[in-house]
Amino acid sequence: MGGEQYQGSDGITYQTDSLVLGDNKGTIYEAIKGSQDSALFQSYRFGDLTIQQPVENGSYEVTFKFAEPENPAIGERVFDVYAQGQLVIDELDIKLARDGKNKSELVRAVHDVTVTDGLLNIELKASKGQAILNALVVRKTTTTSVDIQTSNDWELVWNDEFDYEGKPDPNKWSYDIWPAGKVNDEDQTYTDLLENVQVKDGNLIITAHKEDYGNAKYTSGRIHSQGKGDLLYGRVEVRAKLPKGQGTWSAIWMLPSDPFKYETTCSQDEDWQGNSTCDAWPNSGEIDIMEHVGYDMQTIHGTVHNKAYYWVNSEQRKASFEGETVDQAFHVYSIEWTPEHIIVFFDETPYFFYSNESTGWEAWPFDHPYHVILNLAIGGSWGTAGGPIDDSIFPVSMEVDYVRVFKPLP
């Protein structure tokens, strides 16, 4: 917005914004953090904005890209985003959404924007301060701008359809049994109790309870496929229905099966998770297929972590998707992972693209096998960022219909 044509790292060509009503342009002179396309965010439009784009009738995904250009306090710039007259992003505070950081990329995608009159109409309206927008991507729901393989290109190599009863298949899954506070200041203890993790009626059900257990006030479950279902490059699909309620923090994600691949400060085989003296994390990487916190019910997040780009240095690479029914219906959360890139999807809509910059393991530790993790945390640093845990929500569950892992066909 307000700038020249630009070729993005995700293969998208960004055109000049001749269809924006108004002429309020701004420039950010500092480098934008958290982005592989910093130059895209150097210019922006501000004020109450209207964008009118002629398009074919149909259903569209619209991706909005922002970077806070100034240094407002949280709550000083708040605005809504409308598409075809419908509210699609409610009370967006860029600084709050970007963990209190300025001049860091924020990406929000919405889907099922239906055009019936040949004109896509986008509006940004501020309730506090002025709305801003750095870039906009519009694409048909049935098409994508990246080289995404079809179902015929994949071979199923590992899966769990959860078509049995009882505990998760021990040939495919292991439990993490952890006390509260081991990682992320989480408030639950993870157990192997059937009340926390069970397979029933065709689904894996991870349930958090409010109950005294050890030194914790909550219990929940976390399982992983390390050593039983590892993957280097391919596609991971998880069909799930997410929990609802203030204080929940559910995740479908991946960690390296050899966490010490790129460590520099650890003793081999030490307990590295939650260990501040061991840099196995973030050095050896993390891929978040889906994260969701209950205080922001409509938003799901895809993220990668590595030594070069993670939250400590304000360079975390991530994007978010507005999925309004995530607690009411099952959706498919997936990634496609190649030696060149990682793409994160919501129901086959790609919304986060991270490319291999070929600068070394610090930015691309994603060259060795990873495994799948499914968990439901309670509280913690992110789960309570929007306020305290709501004890009235318990018991609360995440349900998983299946986990499928594919390799590309030769």
Short mmCIF file of N, CA and C in Angstrom, two decimals, residues 47-155:
data_model
loop_
_atom_site.label_atom_id
_atom_site.label_comp_id
_atom_site.label_asym_id
_atom_site.label_seq_id
_atom_site.Cartn_x
_atom_site.Cartn_y
_atom_site.Cartn_z
N GLY A 47 -5.68 5.82 8.02
CA GLY A 47 -6.99 6.47 8.06
C GLY A 47 -8.09 5.45 7.80
N ASP A 48 -9.32 5.89 7.75
CA ASP A 48 -10.42 5.01 7.37
C ASP A 48 -10.30 4.74 5.88
N LEU A 49 -10.06 3.49 5.51
CA LEU A 49 -9.71 3.15 4.14
C LEU A 49 -10.83 2.38 3.46
N THR A 50 -10.96 2.59 2.17
CA THR A 50 -11.86 1.81 1.33
C THR A 50 -11.08 1.35 0.10
N ILE A 51 -11.12 0.06 -0.15
CA ILE A 51 -10.43 -0.54 -1.31
C ILE A 51 -11.49 -1.24 -2.14
N GLN A 52 -11.58 -0.88 -3.41
CA GLN A 52 -12.57 -1.47 -4.30
C GLN A 52 -11.85 -2.10 -5.49
N GLN A 53 -11.94 -3.44 -5.56
CA GLN A 53 -11.19 -4.19 -6.57
C GLN A 53 -12.15 -4.97 -7.46
N PRO A 54 -12.19 -4.67 -8.76
CA PRO A 54 -13.02 -5.49 -9.65
C PRO A 54 -12.49 -6.93 -9.70
N VAL A 55 -13.37 -7.91 -9.50
CA VAL A 55 -13.00 -9.32 -9.55
C VAL A 55 -14.16 -10.11 -10.13
N GLU A 56 -13.88 -11.34 -10.53
CA GLU A 56 -14.94 -12.24 -10.94
C GLU A 56 -15.78 -12.60 -9.72
N ASN A 57 -17.04 -12.87 -9.93
CA ASN A 57 -17.88 -13.34 -8.83
C ASN A 57 -17.36 -14.69 -8.33
N GLY A 58 -17.46 -14.87 -7.02
CA GLY A 58 -16.98 -16.12 -6.44
C GLY A 58 -16.55 -15.93 -5.01
N SER A 59 -15.91 -16.96 -4.46
CA SER A 59 -15.45 -16.95 -3.08
C SER A 59 -13.95 -16.69 -3.04
N TYR A 60 -13.53 -15.83 -2.10
CA TYR A 60 -12.14 -15.41 -2.04
C TYR A 60 -11.56 -15.54 -0.63
N GLU A 61 -10.26 -15.74 -0.61
CA GLU A 61 -9.49 -15.57 0.62
C GLU A 61 -8.77 -14.23 0.51
N VAL A 62 -8.81 -13.45 1.59
CA VAL A 62 -8.15 -12.15 1.61
C VAL A 62 -7.17 -12.14 2.76
N THR A 63 -5.92 -11.81 2.46
CA THR A 63 -4.86 -11.75 3.47
C THR A 63 -4.43 -10.30 3.65
N PHE A 64 -4.47 -9.86 4.91
CA PHE A 64 -4.09 -8.49 5.26
C PHE A 64 -2.73 -8.52 5.94
N LYS A 65 -1.85 -7.57 5.55
CA LYS A 65 -0.51 -7.51 6.12
C LYS A 65 -0.28 -6.13 6.73
N PHE A 66 0.17 -6.16 7.98
CA PHE A 66 0.33 -4.93 8.76
C PHE A 66 1.71 -4.88 9.41
N ALA A 67 2.15 -3.67 9.72
CA ALA A 67 3.30 -3.44 10.60
C ALA A 67 3.06 -2.11 11.31
N GLU A 68 3.14 -2.12 12.63
CA GLU A 68 2.93 -0.89 13.41
C GLU A 68 4.07 0.08 13.14
N PRO A 69 3.77 1.27 12.56
CA PRO A 69 4.85 2.18 12.15
C PRO A 69 5.34 3.10 13.26
N GLU A 70 4.57 3.22 14.34
CA GLU A 70 4.92 4.17 15.39
C GLU A 70 5.16 3.43 16.69
N ASN A 71 4.96 4.09 17.80
CA ASN A 71 5.17 3.44 19.10
C ASN A 71 4.00 3.75 20.03
N PRO A 72 2.78 3.37 19.62
CA PRO A 72 1.63 3.66 20.48
C PRO A 72 1.58 2.69 21.65
N ALA A 73 0.90 3.07 22.70
CA ALA A 73 0.61 2.12 23.77
C ALA A 73 -0.44 1.14 23.24
N ILE A 74 -0.44 -0.06 23.80
CA ILE A 74 -1.48 -1.02 23.45
C ILE A 74 -2.84 -0.39 23.74
N GLY A 75 -3.73 -0.46 22.77
CA GLY A 75 -5.05 0.13 22.90
C GLY A 75 -5.20 1.49 22.25
N GLU A 76 -4.11 2.08 21.77
CA GLU A 76 -4.19 3.41 21.16
C GLU A 76 -4.48 3.37 19.66
N ARG A 77 -4.27 2.21 19.01
CA ARG A 77 -4.66 2.04 17.61
C ARG A 77 -5.49 0.76 17.52
N VAL A 78 -6.78 0.92 17.36
CA VAL A 78 -7.70 -0.22 17.30
C VAL A 78 -8.67 0.01 16.15
N PHE A 79 -8.83 -1.00 15.30
CA PHE A 79 -9.72 -0.82 14.15
C PHE A 79 -10.34 -2.15 13.73
N ASP A 80 -11.44 -2.01 12.97
CA ASP A 80 -12.15 -3.16 12.42
C ASP A 80 -11.88 -3.25 10.93
N VAL A 81 -11.99 -4.48 10.41
CA VAL A 81 -11.83 -4.71 8.98
C VAL A 81 -13.10 -5.37 8.46
N TYR A 82 -13.62 -4.83 7.37
CA TYR A 82 -14.85 -5.34 6.77
C TYR A 82 -14.55 -5.81 5.34
N ALA A 83 -15.23 -6.88 4.94
CA ALA A 83 -15.18 -7.34 3.55
C ALA A 83 -16.61 -7.57 3.10
N GLN A 84 -16.99 -6.96 2.01
CA GLN A 84 -18.37 -7.02 1.48
C GLN A 84 -19.38 -6.62 2.55
N GLY A 85 -18.99 -5.65 3.38
CA GLY A 85 -19.89 -5.15 4.40
C GLY A 85 -19.96 -5.99 5.66
N GLN A 86 -19.24 -7.12 5.70
CA GLN A 86 -19.25 -8.00 6.85
C GLN A 86 -17.98 -7.81 7.68
N LEU A 87 -18.13 -7.76 9.00
CA LEU A 87 -16.98 -7.64 9.88
C LEU A 87 -16.17 -8.93 9.82
N VAL A 88 -14.90 -8.84 9.43
CA VAL A 88 -14.05 -10.03 9.33
C VAL A 88 -12.89 -10.04 10.32
N ILE A 89 -12.45 -8.87 10.77
CA ILE A 89 -11.45 -8.76 11.83
C ILE A 89 -11.95 -7.71 12.81
N ASP A 90 -12.13 -8.12 14.05
CA ASP A 90 -12.78 -7.28 15.05
C ASP A 90 -11.75 -6.67 16.00
N GLU A 91 -11.75 -5.37 16.12
CA GLU A 91 -10.94 -4.63 17.09
C GLU A 91 -9.47 -5.08 17.06
N LEU A 92 -8.88 -4.95 15.90
CA LEU A 92 -7.48 -5.31 15.75
C LEU A 92 -6.58 -4.25 16.35
N ASP A 93 -5.71 -4.68 17.23
CA ASP A 93 -4.65 -3.84 17.80
C ASP A 93 -3.34 -4.50 17.37
N ILE A 94 -2.67 -3.92 16.39
CA ILE A 94 -1.49 -4.55 15.80
C ILE A 94 -0.42 -4.80 16.85
N LYS A 95 -0.18 -3.83 17.70
CA LYS A 95 0.87 -3.99 18.69
C LYS A 95 0.55 -5.12 19.68
N LEU A 96 -0.70 -5.19 20.12
CA LEU A 96 -1.10 -6.26 21.02
C LEU A 96 -0.99 -7.61 20.33
N ALA A 97 -1.47 -7.68 19.08
CA ALA A 97 -1.44 -8.93 18.35
C ALA A 97 -0.02 -9.37 18.02
N ARG A 98 0.92 -8.43 17.99
CA ARG A 98 2.32 -8.76 17.68
C ARG A 98 3.15 -8.76 18.97
N ASP A 99 2.52 -9.19 20.07
CA ASP A 99 3.22 -9.39 21.34
C ASP A 99 3.87 -8.12 21.87
N GLY A 100 3.23 -6.96 21.61
CA GLY A 100 3.75 -5.71 22.13
C GLY A 100 4.92 -5.14 21.36
N LYS A 101 5.21 -5.71 20.20
CA LYS A 101 6.36 -5.25 19.42
C LYS A 101 5.93 -4.25 18.36
N ASN A 102 6.81 -3.27 18.09
CA ASN A 102 6.60 -2.32 17.00
C ASN A 102 7.38 -2.77 15.77
N LYS A 103 6.90 -2.32 14.61
CA LYS A 103 7.61 -2.55 13.36
C LYS A 103 7.93 -4.02 13.14
N SER A 104 6.94 -4.87 13.44
CA SER A 104 7.03 -6.29 13.19
C SER A 104 5.82 -6.71 12.36
N GLU A 105 6.05 -7.61 11.41
CA GLU A 105 5.00 -8.04 10.50
C GLU A 105 3.87 -8.74 11.25
N LEU A 106 2.63 -8.40 10.89
CA LEU A 106 1.45 -9.10 11.35
C LEU A 106 0.62 -9.47 10.13
N VAL A 107 0.29 -10.76 10.02
CA VAL A 107 -0.48 -11.25 8.88
C VAL A 107 -1.77 -11.87 9.40
N ARG A 108 -2.91 -11.43 8.86
CA ARG A 108 -4.20 -12.00 9.20
C ARG A 108 -4.93 -12.35 7.90
N ALA A 109 -5.40 -13.58 7.80
CA ALA A 109 -6.12 -14.03 6.61
C ALA A 109 -7.56 -14.37 6.97
N VAL A 110 -8.48 -14.11 6.06
CA VAL A 110 -9.89 -14.47 6.21
C VAL A 110 -10.32 -15.22 4.96
N HIS A 111 -11.35 -16.05 5.12
CA HIS A 111 -11.80 -16.83 3.97
C HIS A 111 -13.30 -16.67 3.78
N ASP A 112 -13.80 -17.30 2.71
CA ASP A 112 -15.23 -17.28 2.38
C ASP A 112 -15.77 -15.85 2.24
N VAL A 113 -14.98 -15.00 1.59
CA VAL A 113 -15.47 -13.67 1.22
C VAL A 113 -16.15 -13.81 -0.13
N THR A 114 -17.45 -13.66 -0.16
CA THR A 114 -18.24 -13.94 -1.37
C THR A 114 -18.56 -12.65 -2.13
N VAL A 115 -18.18 -12.63 -3.39
CA VAL A 115 -18.44 -11.48 -4.27
C VAL A 115 -19.53 -11.88 -5.26
N THR A 116 -20.59 -11.08 -5.33
CA THR A 116 -21.71 -11.37 -6.24
C THR A 116 -21.97 -10.26 -7.25
N ASP A 117 -21.28 -9.13 -7.07
CA ASP A 117 -21.54 -7.98 -7.95
C ASP A 117 -20.31 -7.53 -8.73
N GLY A 118 -19.28 -8.39 -8.76
CA GLY A 118 -18.09 -8.08 -9.53
C GLY A 118 -17.15 -7.09 -8.89
N LEU A 119 -17.39 -6.75 -7.61
CA LEU A 119 -16.54 -5.77 -6.95
C LEU A 119 -16.23 -6.22 -5.52
N LEU A 120 -14.94 -6.45 -5.24
CA LEU A 120 -14.50 -6.74 -3.87
C LEU A 120 -14.36 -5.42 -3.14
N ASN A 121 -15.05 -5.31 -2.01
CA ASN A 121 -15.06 -4.06 -1.25
C ASN A 121 -14.49 -4.31 0.14
N ILE A 122 -13.36 -3.68 0.44
CA ILE A 122 -12.68 -3.80 1.73
C ILE A 122 -12.71 -2.45 2.43
N GLU A 123 -13.05 -2.44 3.71
CA GLU A 123 -13.05 -1.22 4.49
C GLU A 123 -12.34 -1.43 5.82
N LEU A 124 -11.57 -0.42 6.23
CA LEU A 124 -10.93 -0.40 7.54
C LEU A 124 -11.44 0.82 8.28
N LYS A 125 -11.99 0.59 9.49
CA LYS A 125 -12.58 1.67 10.27
C LYS A 125 -12.03 1.62 11.68
N ALA A 126 -11.48 2.75 12.13
CA ALA A 126 -10.84 2.80 13.45
C ALA A 126 -11.83 3.22 14.53
N SER A 127 -11.69 2.60 15.70
CA SER A 127 -12.41 3.07 16.89
C SER A 127 -11.49 3.90 17.77
N LYS A 128 -10.17 3.67 17.65
CA LYS A 128 -9.17 4.48 18.33
C LYS A 128 -7.98 4.67 17.40
N GLY A 129 -7.48 5.90 17.33
CA GLY A 129 -6.36 6.17 16.44
C GLY A 129 -6.78 6.05 14.99
N GLN A 130 -5.85 5.60 14.15
CA GLN A 130 -6.11 5.47 12.72
C GLN A 130 -5.78 4.06 12.27
N ALA A 131 -6.63 3.54 11.39
CA ALA A 131 -6.36 2.23 10.79
C ALA A 131 -5.15 2.35 9.87
N ILE A 132 -4.43 1.25 9.70
CA ILE A 132 -3.31 1.21 8.76
C ILE A 132 -3.34 -0.12 8.01
N LEU A 133 -2.74 -0.12 6.83
CA LEU A 133 -2.62 -1.34 6.03
C LEU A 133 -1.39 -1.22 5.15
N ASN A 134 -0.55 -2.27 5.19
CA ASN A 134 0.68 -2.27 4.39
C ASN A 134 0.55 -3.02 3.08
N ALA A 135 -0.22 -4.13 3.09
CA ALA A 135 -0.36 -4.91 1.86
C ALA A 135 -1.62 -5.77 1.96
N LEU A 136 -2.08 -6.21 0.79
CA LEU A 136 -3.31 -6.97 0.69
C LEU A 136 -3.14 -8.02 -0.39
N VAL A 137 -3.54 -9.26 -0.10
CA VAL A 137 -3.50 -10.34 -1.08
C VAL A 137 -4.91 -10.88 -1.25
N VAL A 138 -5.36 -10.97 -2.49
CA VAL A 138 -6.69 -11.49 -2.81
C VAL A 138 -6.52 -12.67 -3.76
N ARG A 139 -7.15 -13.80 -3.41
CA ARG A 139 -7.08 -14.94 -4.31
C ARG A 139 -8.34 -15.79 -4.20
N LYS A 140 -8.70 -16.41 -5.32
CA LYS A 140 -9.87 -17.28 -5.34
C LYS A 140 -9.67 -18.42 -4.36
N THR A 141 -10.74 -18.81 -3.70
CA THR A 141 -10.66 -19.90 -2.73
C THR A 141 -10.16 -21.18 -3.37
N THR A 142 -10.46 -21.40 -4.63
CA THR A 142 -10.10 -22.65 -5.30
C THR A 142 -8.71 -22.63 -5.91
N THR A 143 -8.00 -21.49 -5.81
CA THR A 143 -6.67 -21.41 -6.38
C THR A 143 -5.70 -20.86 -5.35
N THR A 144 -4.40 -21.07 -5.59
CA THR A 144 -3.36 -20.53 -4.73
C THR A 144 -2.26 -19.95 -5.58
N SER A 145 -1.41 -19.17 -4.94
CA SER A 145 -0.33 -18.51 -5.68
C SER A 145 1.00 -19.23 -5.49
N VAL A 146 0.98 -20.36 -4.80
CA VAL A 146 2.21 -21.09 -4.57
C VAL A 146 2.07 -22.48 -5.17
N ASP A 147 3.19 -23.16 -5.36
CA ASP A 147 3.22 -24.47 -5.99
C ASP A 147 2.85 -25.52 -4.97
N ILE A 148 1.55 -25.79 -4.85
CA ILE A 148 1.04 -26.73 -3.86
C ILE A 148 0.64 -28.02 -4.56
N GLN A 149 1.08 -29.14 -4.02
CA GLN A 149 0.81 -30.42 -4.65
C GLN A 149 -0.62 -30.88 -4.37
N THR A 150 -1.20 -31.61 -5.30
CA THR A 150 -2.54 -32.16 -5.13
C THR A 150 -2.47 -33.49 -4.41
N SER A 151 -3.65 -34.03 -4.07
CA SER A 151 -3.70 -35.30 -3.34
C SER A 151 -3.07 -36.43 -4.11
N ASN A 152 -3.06 -36.33 -5.44
CA ASN A 152 -2.46 -37.39 -6.25
C ASN A 152 -0.94 -37.40 -6.20
N ASP A 153 -0.34 -36.37 -5.58
CA ASP A 153 1.11 -36.27 -5.52
C ASP A 153 1.69 -36.88 -4.25
N TRP A 154 0.83 -37.43 -3.36
CA TRP A 154 1.29 -37.85 -2.04
C TRP A 154 1.04 -39.33 -1.79
N GLU A 155 1.89 -39.91 -0.97
CA GLU A 155 1.72 -41.29 -0.50
C GLU A 155 1.56 -41.27 1.02
#
